[in-house]
Coordinates of C-alpha atoms in Angstrom, one line a residue:
Chain W
M1 CA 0.0 0.0 -0.2
G2 CA 1.6 3.4 -0.7
R3 CA 0.3 6.8 -0.2
H4 CA -3.2 6.7 0.5
T5 CA -5.8 9.8 -1.1
R6 CA -7.0 12.3 2.1
G7 CA -10.5 11.7 3.2
P8 CA -12.5 13.5 5.3
A9 CA -10.8 15.1 8.8
D10 CA -13.1 12.5 10.3
D11 CA -11.7 9.5 8.5
R12 CA -7.7 10.1 8.7
P13 CA -7.5 8.3 11.6
Q14 CA -9.2 5.3 10.2
A15 CA -7.4 6.2 6.6
L16 CA -3.6 6.0 8.2
A17 CA -4.9 3.0 10.5
H18 CA -4.8 1.3 7.5
E19 CA -1.3 1.8 6.5
W20 CA -0.9 -1.5 9.0
S21 CA -0.7 -4.2 6.7
A22 CA -1.6 -6.7 10.1
A23 CA -2.5 -5.9 13.5
P24 CA 0.3 -4.3 16.1
S25 CA -0.1 -6.6 18.1
D26 CA 0.0 -9.4 15.5
A27 CA 3.5 -7.6 14.0
L28 CA 5.5 -7.2 16.8
R29 CA 4.4 -9.9 18.9
W30 CA 7.0 -13.0 20.2
S31 CA 6.7 -15.6 18.7
A32 CA 8.1 -19.1 20.2
G33 CA 10.9 -20.3 18.0
G34 CA 11.8 -16.5 16.6
D35 CA 15.7 -15.6 16.4
L36 CA 16.1 -12.5 17.7
S37 CA 19.3 -11.6 16.1
A38 CA 17.5 -12.0 12.9
V39 CA 14.9 -9.1 13.9
D40 CA 16.4 -5.8 11.6
P41 CA 16.3 -3.0 14.0
S42 CA 15.2 -0.1 11.5
S43 CA 12.5 -2.5 10.2
T44 CA 8.6 -1.2 10.2
P45 CA 7.1 -4.6 10.9
G46 CA 3.3 -4.5 10.0
W47 CA 3.9 -0.7 8.5
E48 CA 3.7 0.8 5.3
G49 CA 3.2 3.9 6.2
G50 CA 6.9 6.1 6.8
K51 CA 7.5 9.1 9.2
A52 CA 5.5 10.9 8.6
E53 CA 2.0 9.1 8.2
A54 CA 3.2 7.5 11.8
T55 CA 3.1 10.8 13.5
E56 CA 0.2 11.7 12.0
L57 CA -1.4 8.3 13.4
V58 CA 0.0 9.2 17.1
A59 CA -1.2 12.7 16.7
A60 CA -4.7 11.5 15.4
H61 CA -5.4 8.4 18.1
A62 CA -4.0 11.0 20.7
D63 CA -7.9 12.1 21.9
E64 CA -8.7 8.0 21.9
L65 CA -5.8 6.7 24.4
S66 CA -6.1 9.3 26.2
E67 CA -10.8 9.2 26.7
L68 CA -9.8 5.2 27.4
Q69 CA -7.4 6.3 29.9
E70 CA -9.7 8.4 31.6
R71 CA -12.4 5.8 31.5
L72 CA -10.1 3.0 33.0
F73 CA -8.7 5.8 36.1
A74 CA -12.8 6.9 36.6
E75 CA -13.6 2.8 36.6
G76 CA -10.5 2.3 38.9
R77 CA -12.5 5.2 41.2
S78 CA -15.5 3.4 41.6
G79 CA -14.3 0.4 42.7
G80 CA -13.2 -1.3 39.7
S81 CA -10.0 -3.3 40.0
R82 CA -8.1 -3.5 36.7
A83 CA -4.9 -1.2 35.6
V84 CA -3.1 -1.4 32.5
L85 CA 1.3 -1.8 33.3
L86 CA 3.6 -1.3 30.3
V87 CA 6.9 -2.7 30.9
L88 CA 9.9 -1.7 28.5
Q89 CA 13.3 -2.8 28.1
G90 CA 16.0 -2.6 26.2
L91 CA 19.3 -1.9 25.8
D92 CA 20.8 2.1 26.7
T93 CA 19.7 4.4 24.2
A94 CA 16.9 2.0 22.7
G95 CA 14.7 5.0 23.2
K96 CA 13.1 3.9 26.9
G97 CA 12.8 7.0 28.1
G98 CA 11.8 9.1 24.6
I99 CA 9.0 6.9 24.8
V100 CA 7.6 7.6 28.3
R101 CA 7.6 11.2 26.9
H102 CA 6.2 11.9 24.0
V103 CA 3.6 8.1 24.3
V104 CA 2.9 8.9 28.0
G105 CA 2.7 12.1 27.7
L106 CA -0.3 11.9 25.6
V107 CA -2.2 11.2 29.0
D108 CA -3.1 12.9 31.9
P109 CA -0.7 12.5 34.2
Q110 CA -2.9 11.4 37.1
G111 CA -3.9 8.6 35.9
V112 CA 0.0 7.3 34.8
M113 CA 2.5 6.1 37.9
H114 CA 5.8 5.6 36.6
R115 CA 8.7 3.9 37.9
S116 CA 12.2 3.9 36.5
F117 CA 14.2 0.3 38.1
G118 CA 18.1 1.6 38.2
A119 CA 20.4 -1.0 40.1
P120 CA 19.0 -1.7 43.6
T121 CA 19.5 0.5 46.9
E122 CA 20.3 -1.2 49.8
E123 CA 17.4 -1.4 51.6
E124 CA 16.0 -3.1 47.8
K125 CA 18.7 -5.4 47.9
A126 CA 17.8 -6.4 52.0
H127 CA 14.4 -8.0 50.0
G128 CA 13.8 -10.4 47.5
Y129 CA 13.9 -8.4 43.4
L130 CA 10.5 -8.7 43.6
W131 CA 9.8 -6.4 46.8
R132 CA 10.7 -3.3 44.8
I133 CA 8.5 -4.1 41.7
R134 CA 5.3 -5.0 43.9
N135 CA 5.8 -1.6 45.1
A136 CA 5.4 0.2 42.2
L137 CA 2.2 -2.2 40.5
P138 CA 0.4 0.1 38.8
R139 CA -3.0 1.0 41.4
P140 CA -6.4 0.2 39.9
G141 CA -7.1 2.6 37.6
H142 CA -3.6 3.6 36.5
I143 CA -1.4 2.6 33.6
G144 CA 2.1 1.9 35.0
V145 CA 5.3 2.2 32.9
F146 CA 8.0 0.4 33.9
D147 CA 11.3 1.7 32.5
R148 CA 13.4 -1.4 32.4
S149 CA 12.4 -4.1 35.2
H150 CA 12.4 -7.6 37.6
H151 CA 13.3 -8.8 33.7
E152 CA 17.1 -7.1 34.5
Q153 CA 17.0 -10.0 36.6
V154 CA 17.4 -12.9 34.1
L155 CA 19.7 -9.5 31.7
V156 CA 22.4 -7.2 33.6
V157 CA 22.3 -10.2 36.5
R158 CA 22.9 -12.8 34.3
V159 CA 25.3 -11.1 32.1
E160 CA 27.4 -9.2 34.6
G161 CA 27.3 -12.6 36.6
L162 CA 26.0 -10.6 39.9
E163 CA 24.2 -14.2 40.9
P164 CA 25.8 -17.9 40.3
R165 CA 23.7 -19.9 37.9
A166 CA 21.4 -21.6 39.4
E167 CA 19.9 -18.8 40.9
W168 CA 19.1 -16.4 38.0
E169 CA 18.3 -19.9 36.1
A170 CA 15.3 -19.8 38.6
H171 CA 14.4 -16.2 38.1
Y172 CA 12.3 -17.4 34.6
D173 CA 9.5 -19.2 36.6
E174 CA 9.8 -16.5 39.4
I175 CA 8.9 -13.8 36.9
N176 CA 6.4 -16.2 35.0
A177 CA 4.4 -16.6 38.3
F178 CA 4.4 -13.4 39.5
E179 CA 3.1 -12.0 36.0
A180 CA 0.9 -14.8 35.9
E181 CA -0.4 -13.1 39.7
V182 CA -0.4 -9.7 38.6
V183 CA -2.6 -10.6 35.8
A184 CA -5.2 -12.2 37.7
S185 CA -5.4 -9.7 39.8
G186 CA -6.7 -7.5 37.1
T187 CA -3.8 -5.8 35.4
T188 CA -3.2 -6.5 31.9
I189 CA 0.6 -6.1 31.8
V190 CA 2.4 -5.5 27.8
K191 CA 5.8 -6.2 27.6
V192 CA 8.2 -3.7 25.0
A193 CA 11.7 -5.2 24.4
L194 CA 13.1 -2.3 22.2
V195 CA 15.9 -3.4 19.8
I196 CA 18.2 -1.3 18.7
S197 CA 21.3 -2.0 16.4
R198 CA 25.3 -1.5 17.4
D199 CA 25.5 0.8 15.3
E200 CA 22.6 3.0 15.9
Q201 CA 23.7 3.1 19.8
K202 CA 27.1 4.1 18.7
Q203 CA 25.5 7.1 16.3
R204 CA 23.6 8.0 19.9
L205 CA 26.5 7.2 22.4
T206 CA 28.5 9.7 20.3
E207 CA 25.7 12.2 20.5
R208 CA 25.7 12.4 24.2
L209 CA 28.9 12.8 24.2
E210 CA 28.9 15.4 21.9
R211 CA 26.0 18.0 23.4
P212 CA 26.5 18.8 26.8
D213 CA 23.3 19.2 27.4
K214 CA 23.6 14.9 27.3
Y215 CA 26.5 14.0 29.1
W216 CA 24.2 13.8 32.0
K217 CA 22.0 10.9 30.4
Y218 CA 25.8 9.4 29.4
D219 CA 27.1 6.5 31.7
P220 CA 30.8 5.2 31.1
G221 CA 29.4 2.0 32.6
D222 CA 27.1 2.1 28.8
I223 CA 30.3 1.3 27.2
D224 CA 31.2 -2.4 29.4
T225 CA 27.4 -2.8 28.6
R226 CA 28.1 -2.4 24.7
L227 CA 31.5 -4.6 24.8
R228 CA 29.3 -7.5 26.1
W229 CA 26.2 -6.5 22.8
D230 CA 26.4 -10.9 22.3
D231 CA 25.8 -11.9 25.5
Y232 CA 23.1 -9.2 26.0
V233 CA 21.3 -10.5 23.1
A234 CA 21.7 -14.0 23.7
A235 CA 20.1 -13.1 27.5
Y236 CA 17.2 -11.1 25.5
Q237 CA 16.9 -14.3 23.6
D238 CA 16.4 -16.7 26.5
M239 CA 13.9 -13.5 28.2
L240 CA 11.9 -13.7 25.1
D241 CA 11.7 -17.3 25.0
R242 CA 10.9 -17.5 27.9
T243 CA 9.3 -15.6 29.6
S244 CA 6.7 -14.6 27.2
T245 CA 3.8 -16.0 28.2
E246 CA -0.4 -16.1 26.8
V247 CA -1.5 -14.0 29.8
A248 CA 2.0 -11.8 29.5
P249 CA 3.6 -11.7 26.0
W250 CA 6.6 -9.5 24.9
Y251 CA 6.6 -7.9 21.7
V252 CA 9.4 -6.7 19.9
V253 CA 9.8 -3.1 18.6
P254 CA 12.6 -2.3 16.4
A255 CA 13.5 1.0 17.3
D256 CA 15.8 2.4 15.1
R257 CA 13.8 4.4 13.6
K258 CA 12.3 6.1 17.0
W259 CA 9.1 7.4 15.3
F260 CA 8.0 3.6 14.9
A261 CA 8.7 2.8 18.3
R262 CA 7.0 5.6 19.4
L263 CA 4.4 4.2 16.6
A264 CA 4.0 0.7 18.0
V265 CA 4.5 1.4 21.6
S266 CA 1.2 4.1 21.0
E267 CA -0.9 1.4 19.4
L268 CA -0.2 -1.1 21.8
L269 CA -0.8 0.9 24.4
L270 CA -3.7 1.9 22.4
D271 CA -4.4 -2.0 22.1
A272 CA -5.0 -3.0 25.4
L273 CA -7.0 -0.1 26.4
R274 CA -9.4 -1.1 23.4
S275 CA -9.5 -4.9 25.2
L276 CA -10.5 -3.7 27.9
D277 CA -13.8 -3.0 27.2
L278 CA -14.3 0.3 28.6
G279 CA -17.8 1.7 29.8
W280 CA -18.0 4.6 32.1
P281 CA -18.8 3.6 35.2
A282 CA -23.0 3.7 36.1
A283 CA -23.6 6.4 39.1
D284 CA -23.9 4.4 42.6
F285 CA -26.2 7.1 43.5
D286 CA -30.2 8.3 43.0
V287 CA -29.0 11.0 40.1
E288 CA -32.4 12.8 40.9
A289 CA -32.2 12.6 44.3
E290 CA -29.2 14.6 43.9
K291 CA -29.9 16.6 41.3
R292 CA -32.9 17.8 44.0
R293 CA -30.1 17.9 46.9
L294 CA -28.1 20.0 45.2
A295 CA -30.6 22.5 43.9
G296 CA -31.5 23.0 47.2
S297 CA -27.5 23.6 49.0
Chain I
M1 CA -2.5 47.2 29.0
G2 CA -5.5 46.2 26.3
R3 CA -4.4 44.5 22.8
H4 CA -0.9 44.5 22.0
T5 CA 0.9 44.2 18.0
R6 CA 1.9 41.4 17.3
G7 CA 6.1 41.1 17.1
P8 CA 7.9 38.3 15.4
A9 CA 7.3 35.5 16.6
D10 CA 10.5 35.1 19.3
D11 CA 9.1 37.4 20.9
R12 CA 6.1 36.4 21.2
P13 CA 6.2 34.7 25.0
Q14 CA 8.0 37.8 25.9
A15 CA 4.8 40.1 25.1
L16 CA 2.5 38.3 26.0
A17 CA 4.1 37.9 29.8
H18 CA 3.7 41.4 29.5
E19 CA 0.0 41.5 30.0
W20 CA 1.1 40.3 33.9
S21 CA 1.1 43.7 35.6
A22 CA 2.5 42.6 38.2
A23 CA 5.1 39.0 38.6
P24 CA 2.5 36.6 39.5
S25 CA 4.1 35.3 42.2
D26 CA 3.8 38.8 43.5
A27 CA 0.1 39.4 42.4
L28 CA -1.1 35.9 43.6
R29 CA 1.4 35.7 47.1
W30 CA -1.3 35.5 50.5
S31 CA -0.4 38.7 52.3
A32 CA -0.8 38.3 56.0
G33 CA -4.2 40.0 57.4
G34 CA -5.7 39.6 54.3
D35 CA -9.4 38.4 54.0
L36 CA -10.1 34.8 51.6
S37 CA -13.7 36.0 51.6
A38 CA -13.0 39.4 49.7
V39 CA -10.9 36.9 46.8
D40 CA -13.0 37.7 44.3
P41 CA -13.4 33.9 42.7
S42 CA -14.0 35.4 38.8
S43 CA -10.8 37.7 38.9
T44 CA -7.4 37.5 37.5
P45 CA -5.0 39.3 39.6
G46 CA -2.8 40.9 38.0
W47 CA -3.3 39.6 34.2
E48 CA -4.8 42.0 32.3
G49 CA -5.0 39.6 29.2
G50 CA -8.1 37.5 28.5
K51 CA -8.8 34.2 27.9
A52 CA -7.0 33.4 24.5
E53 CA -4.1 35.2 25.6
A54 CA -3.3 33.4 29.0
T55 CA -4.0 29.9 26.7
E56 CA -1.3 30.9 24.2
L57 CA 1.2 32.3 27.3
V58 CA 1.3 28.7 28.3
A59 CA 1.6 27.4 25.4
A60 CA 4.2 29.7 25.1
H61 CA 6.6 28.7 28.1
A62 CA 5.5 26.0 27.4
D63 CA 9.0 24.0 25.9
E64 CA 11.0 26.2 28.8
L65 CA 8.8 24.5 31.8
S66 CA 9.8 21.1 29.8
E67 CA 13.6 21.9 29.4
L68 CA 13.5 23.1 32.5
Q69 CA 11.8 19.9 34.5
E70 CA 14.8 18.3 32.1
R71 CA 17.6 20.1 33.6
L72 CA 16.1 19.6 37.5
F73 CA 15.9 15.6 36.5
A74 CA 19.1 15.7 35.3
E75 CA 20.7 17.6 38.5
G76 CA 19.0 14.5 40.5
R77 CA 19.9 11.8 38.3
S78 CA 24.2 13.4 38.4
G79 CA 23.7 13.6 42.7
G80 CA 21.6 16.7 42.7
S81 CA 19.0 16.4 46.1
R82 CA 16.7 19.6 44.5
A83 CA 13.2 18.8 43.6
V84 CA 9.9 20.9 43.2
L85 CA 6.8 20.3 45.0
L86 CA 3.5 21.7 44.0
V87 CA 0.6 21.7 46.3
L88 CA -2.7 21.8 45.3
Q89 CA -5.7 21.9 47.5
G90 CA -9.4 23.0 46.5
L91 CA -12.6 22.4 47.5
D92 CA -14.6 20.1 45.1
T93 CA -14.7 21.2 41.4
A94 CA -12.1 23.8 42.0
G95 CA -10.1 22.6 38.7
K96 CA -7.0 21.0 41.0
G97 CA -7.4 18.3 38.2
G98 CA -7.6 19.9 35.8
I99 CA -4.2 21.6 36.4
V100 CA -2.8 18.4 36.5
R101 CA -3.4 17.6 32.4
H102 CA -3.6 20.7 30.9
V103 CA 0.0 22.4 33.0
V104 CA 1.4 19.4 35.2
G105 CA 0.9 17.4 31.6
L106 CA 3.5 19.7 29.8
V107 CA 6.6 18.3 31.1
D108 CA 7.8 14.5 30.7
P109 CA 6.1 11.8 32.6
Q110 CA 9.1 10.4 33.8
G111 CA 10.6 13.0 35.5
V112 CA 6.6 13.9 37.8
M113 CA 5.4 12.0 41.1
H114 CA 1.6 12.8 41.0
R115 CA -0.7 11.5 44.1
S116 CA -3.7 12.5 45.3
F117 CA -4.9 12.4 48.9
G118 CA -8.3 10.7 49.8
A119 CA -9.4 10.0 52.7
P120 CA -6.6 7.8 54.8
T121 CA -6.2 3.9 54.2
E122 CA -6.2 1.3 57.4
E123 CA -2.6 1.0 57.0
E124 CA -2.1 4.8 56.8
K125 CA -4.5 5.7 59.8
A126 CA -2.4 3.2 61.6
H127 CA 0.6 6.4 61.1
G128 CA 0.9 9.9 61.8
Y129 CA -1.0 12.3 59.2
L130 CA 2.8 12.7 58.0
W131 CA 3.4 9.2 56.7
R132 CA 1.9 9.3 53.8
I133 CA 2.8 12.4 52.8
R134 CA 6.8 11.9 54.0
N135 CA 6.7 8.6 51.4
A136 CA 5.0 10.9 48.6
L137 CA 7.9 13.3 48.4
P138 CA 9.0 14.0 45.2
R139 CA 12.9 11.9 45.2
P140 CA 15.5 14.5 43.6
G141 CA 15.0 15.7 40.3
H142 CA 11.4 15.4 40.7
I143 CA 8.2 17.4 40.4
G144 CA 5.8 16.0 43.4
V145 CA 2.2 17.5 42.6
F146 CA -0.6 17.0 45.5
D147 CA -4.2 16.7 45.1
R148 CA -4.3 17.5 48.2
S149 CA -2.2 17.4 51.0
H150 CA -1.1 17.9 55.1
H151 CA -3.5 20.6 54.5
E152 CA -6.4 18.4 54.9
Q153 CA -5.4 18.0 59.0
V154 CA -6.6 21.6 59.0
L155 CA -9.6 21.4 56.5
V156 CA -11.6 18.8 56.2
V157 CA -10.5 17.4 59.7
R158 CA -11.5 20.3 61.6
V159 CA -14.4 20.9 59.5
E160 CA -15.8 17.5 59.9
G161 CA -15.0 17.4 63.9
L162 CA -13.1 14.7 63.4
E163 CA -10.7 15.3 65.7
P164 CA -11.2 17.2 69.2
R165 CA -9.6 21.0 68.5
A166 CA -6.8 20.2 70.7
E167 CA -5.8 18.5 68.3
W168 CA -6.1 19.9 64.7
E169 CA -4.8 23.3 66.5
A170 CA -1.2 21.9 66.7
H171 CA -1.1 20.7 63.1
Y172 CA -0.5 23.6 61.7
D173 CA 3.4 24.6 63.8
E174 CA 3.5 20.9 62.5
I175 CA 3.1 21.4 59.0
N176 CA 5.5 24.1 59.6
A177 CA 8.0 22.5 60.8
F178 CA 7.6 19.6 58.4
E179 CA 7.2 22.0 55.4
A180 CA 10.5 23.7 56.7
E181 CA 12.3 19.7 56.5
V182 CA 11.5 19.7 53.3
V183 CA 13.1 22.7 52.1
A184 CA 15.3 22.3 53.9
S185 CA 16.4 18.7 51.8
G186 CA 16.3 21.2 49.1
T187 CA 13.0 20.8 47.7
T188 CA 11.7 23.6 46.9
I189 CA 7.3 24.0 47.7
V190 CA 4.6 25.9 45.9
K191 CA 1.8 26.0 47.6
V192 CA -1.9 26.6 45.6
A193 CA -5.0 27.1 47.0
L194 CA -7.9 27.5 44.5
V195 CA -11.2 30.2 45.2
I196 CA -14.4 29.6 43.6
S197 CA -17.8 30.8 44.0
R198 CA -20.9 29.0 45.4
D199 CA -22.5 29.5 41.8
E200 CA -19.3 28.1 39.9
Q201 CA -19.3 25.0 41.7
K202 CA -23.2 24.3 41.9
Q203 CA -22.9 24.9 38.0
R204 CA -20.1 22.1 37.7
L205 CA -21.5 20.1 39.9
T206 CA -24.2 20.2 38.2
E207 CA -22.7 18.9 34.8
R208 CA -21.6 15.9 36.2
L209 CA -24.9 15.6 37.5
E210 CA -25.8 16.1 33.8
R211 CA -23.5 14.2 32.0
P212 CA -23.0 9.7 33.0
D213 CA -19.1 10.0 31.7
K214 CA -18.8 12.9 34.8
Y215 CA -20.7 10.6 37.6
W216 CA -17.7 9.3 38.2
K217 CA -16.6 12.6 39.6
Y218 CA -19.5 13.1 41.3
D219 CA -20.0 12.1 45.5
P220 CA -22.7 12.6 47.3
G221 CA -20.4 13.8 49.6
D222 CA -20.1 16.8 48.1
I223 CA -23.2 18.8 49.1
D224 CA -22.8 17.8 52.3
T225 CA -19.1 19.5 52.3
R226 CA -21.0 22.7 49.9
L227 CA -23.4 22.7 53.6
R228 CA -20.5 23.8 55.1
W229 CA -19.2 26.2 52.9
D230 CA -19.1 29.2 54.9
D231 CA -17.0 26.4 57.5
Y232 CA -14.6 25.6 54.7
V233 CA -14.3 29.7 54.1
A234 CA -13.3 30.0 58.0
A235 CA -10.4 26.7 57.3
Y236 CA -9.0 28.1 54.6
Q237 CA -8.5 31.5 56.3
D238 CA -6.9 30.3 58.8
M239 CA -4.7 28.0 56.8
L240 CA -4.2 30.9 54.7
D241 CA -3.2 32.9 57.8
R242 CA -0.8 30.5 60.0
T243 CA 0.7 28.2 57.3
S244 CA 1.9 30.4 55.2
T245 CA 5.8 31.3 55.6
E246 CA 8.6 32.0 54.2
V247 CA 9.9 28.8 53.2
A248 CA 6.6 27.5 51.9
P249 CA 4.0 30.7 51.1
W250 CA 0.5 30.1 49.7
Y251 CA -0.3 31.3 46.8
V252 CA -4.4 32.1 46.2
V253 CA -5.7 31.6 43.1
P254 CA -8.9 32.8 41.8
A255 CA -10.2 29.5 39.8
D256 CA -13.9 30.2 38.4
R257 CA -12.3 31.0 34.9
K258 CA -10.1 28.1 34.4
W259 CA -7.7 29.3 32.1
F260 CA -6.5 31.8 34.4
A261 CA -6.0 29.2 37.0
R262 CA -3.7 26.6 34.5
L263 CA -1.9 30.0 33.4
A264 CA -1.2 30.8 37.6
V265 CA 0.0 27.7 38.1
S266 CA 1.7 27.2 35.1
E267 CA 3.5 30.4 35.7
L268 CA 4.1 29.9 38.9
L269 CA 5.5 26.5 38.2
L270 CA 7.9 28.1 35.7
D271 CA 8.9 30.8 37.9
A272 CA 10.2 27.9 40.9
L273 CA 11.9 26.2 38.5
R274 CA 13.5 29.6 36.7
S275 CA 14.5 30.3 40.5
L276 CA 17.1 27.4 41.2
D277 CA 19.2 28.9 37.8
L278 CA 19.2 25.3 36.3
G279 CA 22.4 24.0 34.4
W280 CA 23.3 21.3 33.3
P281 CA 25.0 19.1 34.7
A282 CA 28.9 18.9 34.2
A283 CA 30.2 15.2 33.3
D284 CA 31.5 13.5 35.8
F285 CA 33.6 11.6 33.3
D286 CA 36.3 12.6 30.9
V287 CA 34.6 13.3 27.7
E288 CA 38.1 13.2 25.4
A289 CA 39.0 9.6 26.6
E290 CA 35.3 8.1 26.5
K291 CA 34.6 9.2 23.2
R292 CA 38.2 6.8 22.1
R293 CA 36.7 3.9 24.0
L294 CA 33.7 4.1 22.2
A295 CA 35.4 4.2 18.7
G296 CA 36.9 1.1 19.7
S297 CA 33.7 -0.3 21.0

């Protein structure tokens, strides 16, 4: 499909959505037996449009995303227990922060619970690795966003040898059990692995070293991580193979093109919200009686 | 000052800023001995423009607000201890939520820690009233947003008689001591009391009762609160008189015009960020050496 003709303004989101040749959730969902190293980080699976159309579709879907978030929030305030958790994983510079700013930033901050997970603090270390994760789970009605997550326990912990193999090997099943429990409690989990190329990472790190307003994003440890690239790819491969489940599947998003990664995550998030079939909560009071009380007040 | 002539695009924020006849922080700051009941909720203290100019100025200042927030965040990630805390108080329908959506929503969600305080949970009740407040204070580099706050301890608690007088009377000094400690730790506190009229509240509550997509925002208890209007005004008056301090002053924002309240809070927040004189953190590594490491990686 090439450029489409422009329809009336109201049809625009729908027309743009047709640039997807497959539903994003199908095109990006990790399939068992897949080969991560075969994923082209500059590809745009399922998307036949370009950057302009992608940017336009994100903007066109912003109102729906925002309204569904408000419905979820309303449900949470009315006794509902559902929530959504967006998990973002990816190597340094993969664009996790940009997605938070440009995609999560489209909805009301009141309904967002964002948390970044770096190296654990002393207090956190005194507990199991899921302790700080549990504490950061979204409350009912909220969209939680994890910038890195419990999955680092089978990524950095494994690659850097922070635990012996027998320990980190046990985490895959623990993670699956934990996520099944979270899903059973009413939280829809959307797990996104952002995939960038070595070249693109080099370019992004170079930019951080060339711009004084980006120094703060640079960490010399990023190079150490970079030097273990293949080990990380292997760890990501196993994470995908062993923690992509029916209830909490992984979506693999090529991220060399920032505009595609942002489009993909906004569509996956929208998809998750749509799947909840959110209405507005019914009044749990007598509307007419309250109108009379208000009139007399 | 009436309509100004339009200058070049670059001068626009500055030209619009001139619609302020006094700095917002001066025009809105609570002055000792002031009379809250004399504040006109439909006034726009210090602002000589209209709605269009206000909306335009908020948009024009969005980039600066966003960049200063990023600098604050960068500082926090680089070992700095400073943060900003925006405290929003106001009767039901005063527009606290709208400010979060439209003003706080202008910055990166990654750097925002938002918390609403409703009636305390059982766990929270088991602790002192400042316990849940301390737990929600913004981490270094963040902008914290409190939708209601510890000040409810001298508002709802007082008016509804949830504690005997001797207890709530003690809270004013406790609050001041607590805030002095928070400020001393590096957090700039911006306290905003939104003031609406009885008529405007009636209109907004009516809307909530007429629109099924607004039912969830309505609580029959709002009418009970409304029936104690004068008691709440008296409690707000004392709160302003007794907890507006040099280190954590109150700003009183007339809020019958939503556009003015949003403008005012965005300007007060911008002002707080500007006063921090935020630069970009210097590199804590050898930039040239890192460039060489990166090149060889």
